[in-house]
Coordinates of C-alpha atoms in Angstrom, one line a residue:
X1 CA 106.2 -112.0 -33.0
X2 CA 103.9 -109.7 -30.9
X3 CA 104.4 -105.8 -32.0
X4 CA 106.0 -104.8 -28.6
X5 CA 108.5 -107.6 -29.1
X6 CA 108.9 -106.9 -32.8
X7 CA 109.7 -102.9 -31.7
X8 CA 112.3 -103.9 -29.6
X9 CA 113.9 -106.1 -31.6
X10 CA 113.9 -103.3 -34.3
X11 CA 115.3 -100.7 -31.8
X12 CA 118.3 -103.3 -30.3
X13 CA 119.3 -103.9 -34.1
X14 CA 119.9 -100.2 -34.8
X15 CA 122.1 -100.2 -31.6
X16 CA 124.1 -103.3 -32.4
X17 CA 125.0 -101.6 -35.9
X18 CA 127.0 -99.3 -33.5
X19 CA 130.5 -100.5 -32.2
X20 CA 134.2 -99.7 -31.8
X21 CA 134.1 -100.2 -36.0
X22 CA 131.9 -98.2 -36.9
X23 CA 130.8 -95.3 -34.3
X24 CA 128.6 -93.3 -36.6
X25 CA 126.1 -93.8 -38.9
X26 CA 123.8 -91.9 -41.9
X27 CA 120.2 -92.5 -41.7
X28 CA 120.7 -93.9 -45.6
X29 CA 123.9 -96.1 -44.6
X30 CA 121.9 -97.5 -41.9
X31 CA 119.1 -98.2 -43.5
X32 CA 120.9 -100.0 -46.1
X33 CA 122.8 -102.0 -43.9
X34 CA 119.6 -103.3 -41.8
X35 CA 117.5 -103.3 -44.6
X36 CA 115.0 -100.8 -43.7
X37 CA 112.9 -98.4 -45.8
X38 CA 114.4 -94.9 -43.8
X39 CA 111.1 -93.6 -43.4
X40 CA 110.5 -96.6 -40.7
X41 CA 114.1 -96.4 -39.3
X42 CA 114.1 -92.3 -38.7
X43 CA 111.4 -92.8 -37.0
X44 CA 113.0 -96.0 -34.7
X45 CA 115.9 -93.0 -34.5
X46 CA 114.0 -90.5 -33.6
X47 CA 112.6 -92.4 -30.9
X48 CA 116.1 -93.6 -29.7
X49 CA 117.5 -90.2 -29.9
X50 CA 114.8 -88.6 -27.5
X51 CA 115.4 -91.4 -25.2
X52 CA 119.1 -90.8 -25.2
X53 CA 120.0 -93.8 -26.3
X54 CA 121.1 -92.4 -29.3
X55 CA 123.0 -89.1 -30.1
X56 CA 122.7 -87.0 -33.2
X57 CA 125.4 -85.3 -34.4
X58 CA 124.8 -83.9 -37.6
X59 CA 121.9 -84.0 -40.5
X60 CA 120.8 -87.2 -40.5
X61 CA 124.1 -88.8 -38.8
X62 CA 123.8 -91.2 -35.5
X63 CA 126.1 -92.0 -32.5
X64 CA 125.4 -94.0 -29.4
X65 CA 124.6 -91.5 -26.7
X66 CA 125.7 -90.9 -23.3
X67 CA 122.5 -92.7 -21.3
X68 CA 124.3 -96.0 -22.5
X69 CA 127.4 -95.3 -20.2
X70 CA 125.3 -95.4 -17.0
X71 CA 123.8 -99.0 -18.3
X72 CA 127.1 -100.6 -19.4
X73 CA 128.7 -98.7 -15.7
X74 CA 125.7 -100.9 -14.2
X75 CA 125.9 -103.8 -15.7
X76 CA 130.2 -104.0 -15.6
X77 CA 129.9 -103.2 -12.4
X78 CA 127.7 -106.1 -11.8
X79 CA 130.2 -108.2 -13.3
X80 CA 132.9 -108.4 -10.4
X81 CA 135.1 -110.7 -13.0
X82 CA 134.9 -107.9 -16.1
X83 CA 137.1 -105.6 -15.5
X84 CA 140.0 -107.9 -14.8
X85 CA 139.5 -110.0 -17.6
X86 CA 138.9 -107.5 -20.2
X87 CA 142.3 -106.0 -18.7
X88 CA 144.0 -109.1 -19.7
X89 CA 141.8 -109.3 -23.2
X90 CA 144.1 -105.9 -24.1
X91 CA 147.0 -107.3 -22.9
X92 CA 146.6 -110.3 -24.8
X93 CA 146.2 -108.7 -27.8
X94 CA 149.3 -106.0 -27.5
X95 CA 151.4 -108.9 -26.6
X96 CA 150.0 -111.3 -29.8
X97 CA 149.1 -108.7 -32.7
X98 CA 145.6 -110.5 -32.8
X99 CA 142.3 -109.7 -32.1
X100 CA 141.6 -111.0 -28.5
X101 CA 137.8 -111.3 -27.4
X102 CA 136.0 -112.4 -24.4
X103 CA 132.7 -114.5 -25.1
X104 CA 130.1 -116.0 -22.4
X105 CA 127.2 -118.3 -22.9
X106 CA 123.3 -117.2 -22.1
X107 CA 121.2 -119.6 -22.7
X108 CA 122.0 -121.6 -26.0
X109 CA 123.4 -118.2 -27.4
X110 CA 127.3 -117.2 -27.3
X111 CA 128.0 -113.6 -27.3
X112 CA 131.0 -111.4 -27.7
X113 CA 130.9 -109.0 -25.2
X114 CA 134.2 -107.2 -25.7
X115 CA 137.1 -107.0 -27.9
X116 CA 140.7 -105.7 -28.5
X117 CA 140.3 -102.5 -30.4
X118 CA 144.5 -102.1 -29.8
X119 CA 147.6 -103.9 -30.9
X120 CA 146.0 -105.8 -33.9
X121 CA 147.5 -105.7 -37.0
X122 CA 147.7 -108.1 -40.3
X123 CA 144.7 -108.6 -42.4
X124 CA 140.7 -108.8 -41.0
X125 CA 139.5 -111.7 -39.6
X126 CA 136.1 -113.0 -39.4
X127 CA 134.3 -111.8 -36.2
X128 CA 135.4 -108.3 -35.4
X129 CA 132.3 -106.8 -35.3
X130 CA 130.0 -109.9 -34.8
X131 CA 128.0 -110.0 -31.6
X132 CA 125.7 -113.4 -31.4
X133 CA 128.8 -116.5 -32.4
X134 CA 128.0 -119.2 -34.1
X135 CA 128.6 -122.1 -31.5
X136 CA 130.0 -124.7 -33.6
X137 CA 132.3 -122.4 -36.0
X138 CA 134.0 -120.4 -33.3
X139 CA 136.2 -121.3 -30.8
X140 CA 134.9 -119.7 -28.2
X141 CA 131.3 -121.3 -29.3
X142 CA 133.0 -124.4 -29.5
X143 CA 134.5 -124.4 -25.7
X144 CA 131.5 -122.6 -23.7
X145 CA 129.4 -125.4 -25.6
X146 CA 131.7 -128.6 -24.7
X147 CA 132.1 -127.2 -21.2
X148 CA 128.9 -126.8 -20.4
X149 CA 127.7 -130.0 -22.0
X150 CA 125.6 -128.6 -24.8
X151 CA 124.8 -130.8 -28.0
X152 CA 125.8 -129.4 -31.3
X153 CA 123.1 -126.8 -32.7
X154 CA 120.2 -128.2 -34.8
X155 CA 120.8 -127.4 -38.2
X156 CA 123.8 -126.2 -37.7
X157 CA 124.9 -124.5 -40.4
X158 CA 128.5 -125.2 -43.1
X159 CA 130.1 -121.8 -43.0
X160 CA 132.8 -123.2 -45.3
X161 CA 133.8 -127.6 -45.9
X162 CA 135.8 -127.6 -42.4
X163 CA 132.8 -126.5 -40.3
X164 CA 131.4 -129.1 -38.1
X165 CA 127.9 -130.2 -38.2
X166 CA 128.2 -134.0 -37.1
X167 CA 126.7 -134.1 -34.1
X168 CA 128.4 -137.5 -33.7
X169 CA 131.8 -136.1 -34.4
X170 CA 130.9 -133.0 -31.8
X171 CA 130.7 -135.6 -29.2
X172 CA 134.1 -136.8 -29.8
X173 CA 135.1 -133.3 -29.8
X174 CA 133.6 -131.7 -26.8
X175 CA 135.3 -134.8 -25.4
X176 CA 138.8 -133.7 -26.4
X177 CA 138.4 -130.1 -25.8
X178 CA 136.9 -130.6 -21.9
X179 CA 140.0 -133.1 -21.3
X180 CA 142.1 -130.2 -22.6
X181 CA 140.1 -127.2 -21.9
X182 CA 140.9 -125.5 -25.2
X183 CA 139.0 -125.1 -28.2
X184 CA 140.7 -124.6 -31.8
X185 CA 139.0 -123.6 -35.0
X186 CA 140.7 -124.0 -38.3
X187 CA 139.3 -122.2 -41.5
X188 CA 135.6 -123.3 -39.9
X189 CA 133.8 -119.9 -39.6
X190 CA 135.6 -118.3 -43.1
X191 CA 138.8 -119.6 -45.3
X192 CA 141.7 -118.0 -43.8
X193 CA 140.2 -117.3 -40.1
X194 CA 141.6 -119.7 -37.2
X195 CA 140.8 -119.3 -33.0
X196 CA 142.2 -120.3 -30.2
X197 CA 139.8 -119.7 -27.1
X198 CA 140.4 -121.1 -23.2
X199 CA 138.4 -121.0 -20.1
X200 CA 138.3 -118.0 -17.8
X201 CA 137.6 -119.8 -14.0
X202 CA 135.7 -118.1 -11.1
X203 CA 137.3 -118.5 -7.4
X204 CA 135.0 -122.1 -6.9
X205 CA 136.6 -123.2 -10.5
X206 CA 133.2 -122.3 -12.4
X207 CA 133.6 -121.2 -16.3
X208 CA 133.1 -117.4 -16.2
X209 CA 133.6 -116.7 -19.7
X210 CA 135.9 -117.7 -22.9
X211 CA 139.1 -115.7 -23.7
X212 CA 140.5 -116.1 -27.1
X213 CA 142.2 -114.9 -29.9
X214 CA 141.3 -115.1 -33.8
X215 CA 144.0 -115.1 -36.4
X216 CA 144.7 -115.7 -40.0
X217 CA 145.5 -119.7 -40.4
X218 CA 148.6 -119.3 -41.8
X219 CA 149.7 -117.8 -37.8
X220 CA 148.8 -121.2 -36.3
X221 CA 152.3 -122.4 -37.1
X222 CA 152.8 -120.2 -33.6
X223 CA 150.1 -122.3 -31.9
X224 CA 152.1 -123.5 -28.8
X225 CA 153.9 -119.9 -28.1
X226 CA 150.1 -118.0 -28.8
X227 CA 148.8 -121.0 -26.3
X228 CA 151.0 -120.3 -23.4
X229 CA 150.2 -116.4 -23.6
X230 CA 146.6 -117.3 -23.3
X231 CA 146.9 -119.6 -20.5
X232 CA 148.8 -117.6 -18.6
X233 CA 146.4 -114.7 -18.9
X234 CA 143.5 -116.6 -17.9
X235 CA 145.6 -118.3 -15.2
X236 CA 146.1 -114.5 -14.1
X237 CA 142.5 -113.6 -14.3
X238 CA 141.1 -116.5 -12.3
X239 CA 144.1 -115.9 -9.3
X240 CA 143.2 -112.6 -8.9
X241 CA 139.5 -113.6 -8.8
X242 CA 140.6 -116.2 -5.7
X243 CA 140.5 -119.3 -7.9
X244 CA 143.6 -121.5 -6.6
X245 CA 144.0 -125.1 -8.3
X246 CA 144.3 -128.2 -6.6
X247 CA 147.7 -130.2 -6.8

């Protein structure tokens, strides 16, 4: 990897240790988790801090700073869709007691570019603070790939026995999940972590982004009720975004 490249790759690691989790780091805690010597990494914080980009608030401690609202104002405001559908993300997840998320797809990667931080409760599941999903473990990987037509990753990885990686039986399964448009994961990313994830739709009926939930297995007993709250919230989303279905 050329050093430019290699330095910002450093730098956007050391911001994506940030989020709604974990706000604030120590220059050894960080270090450790990133698995950097912390003479390198106080000076990749150094750099970030003078730049704004990152805040400090006591000796040696980290926050994000304030020069990364006028990005994320940018880019959401960029993003006519966003603020609807991370409205109903909230709502989703006061209503359910889950962790609700909205993932989209760039290029072969599916990210995670919000979720609930209110009205979850009930033990962790896998994903709350994961950024980059694995396409073939999540439900939301699993839907943005089928929907867009995307063969199972190479190599794809067994996170535990249920996770796919038969790219013959992915066929069959983006099959199912376009003709329903709704992906289900069960126990496929960790033991004890399901997802439910549906399509959000633009005004011409394109795929804007996923909206799901993730819950402990034992809750998918409530499958059809949690289903009809998630369709009706991305129903909601893509009305208000002009999208009106066919008869």
């Amino acid at each position: 990897m050329p050093r430019t490249l290699a330095t910002v790759d450093r730098a956007v690691r050391v911001l994506e240790a940030f989020d709604a989790d974990r706000t604030e780091w120590a220059l050894s805690e960080l270090a450790e988790h990133l698995g950097q010597p912390t003479s390198t990494l106080h000076e990749q914080l150094t750099t970030l801090t003078a730049s704004g980009l990152l805040l400090r608030v006591g000796r040696g401690r980290y926050r994000l700073g304030w020069r990364l609202l006028k990005l994320s104002s940018a880019l959401y405001g960029s993003v006519p869709w966003y603020a609807p559908a991370h409205d109903a993300m909230n709502a989703l997840a006061r209503g359910t007691h889950l962790l609700a998320f909205l993932c989209v797809l760039q290029e072969n990667q599916v990210l995670c570019i919000a979720r609930s931080v209110q009205g979850r409760d009930g033990p962790p599941v896998v994903g709350e603070t994961q950024f980059v999903l694995p396409p073939h473990a999540s439900a939301s990987g699993k839907l943005l790939y089928a929907l867009h037509g995307l063969a199972l990753p190479e190599g794809a990885r067994a996170f535990t026995p249920q996770t796919l990686t038969d790219p013959a039986r992915w066929v069959q399964e983006a099959a199912t999940i376009r003709a329903a448009q709704l992906a289900v994961t069960r126990d496929e990313w960790a033991v004890g972590t399901s997802g439910l994830a549906v399509p959000l739709l633009g005004a011409e009926g394109e795929v804007l982004a996923a909206l799901g939930v993730s819950l402990p297995t034992s809750r998918l007993r409530e499958r059809d009720a949690l289903l009809r709250r998630l369709r009706d919230a991305a129903d909601a989303v893509a009305w208000t975004l002009g999208y009106r279905p066919g008869p």
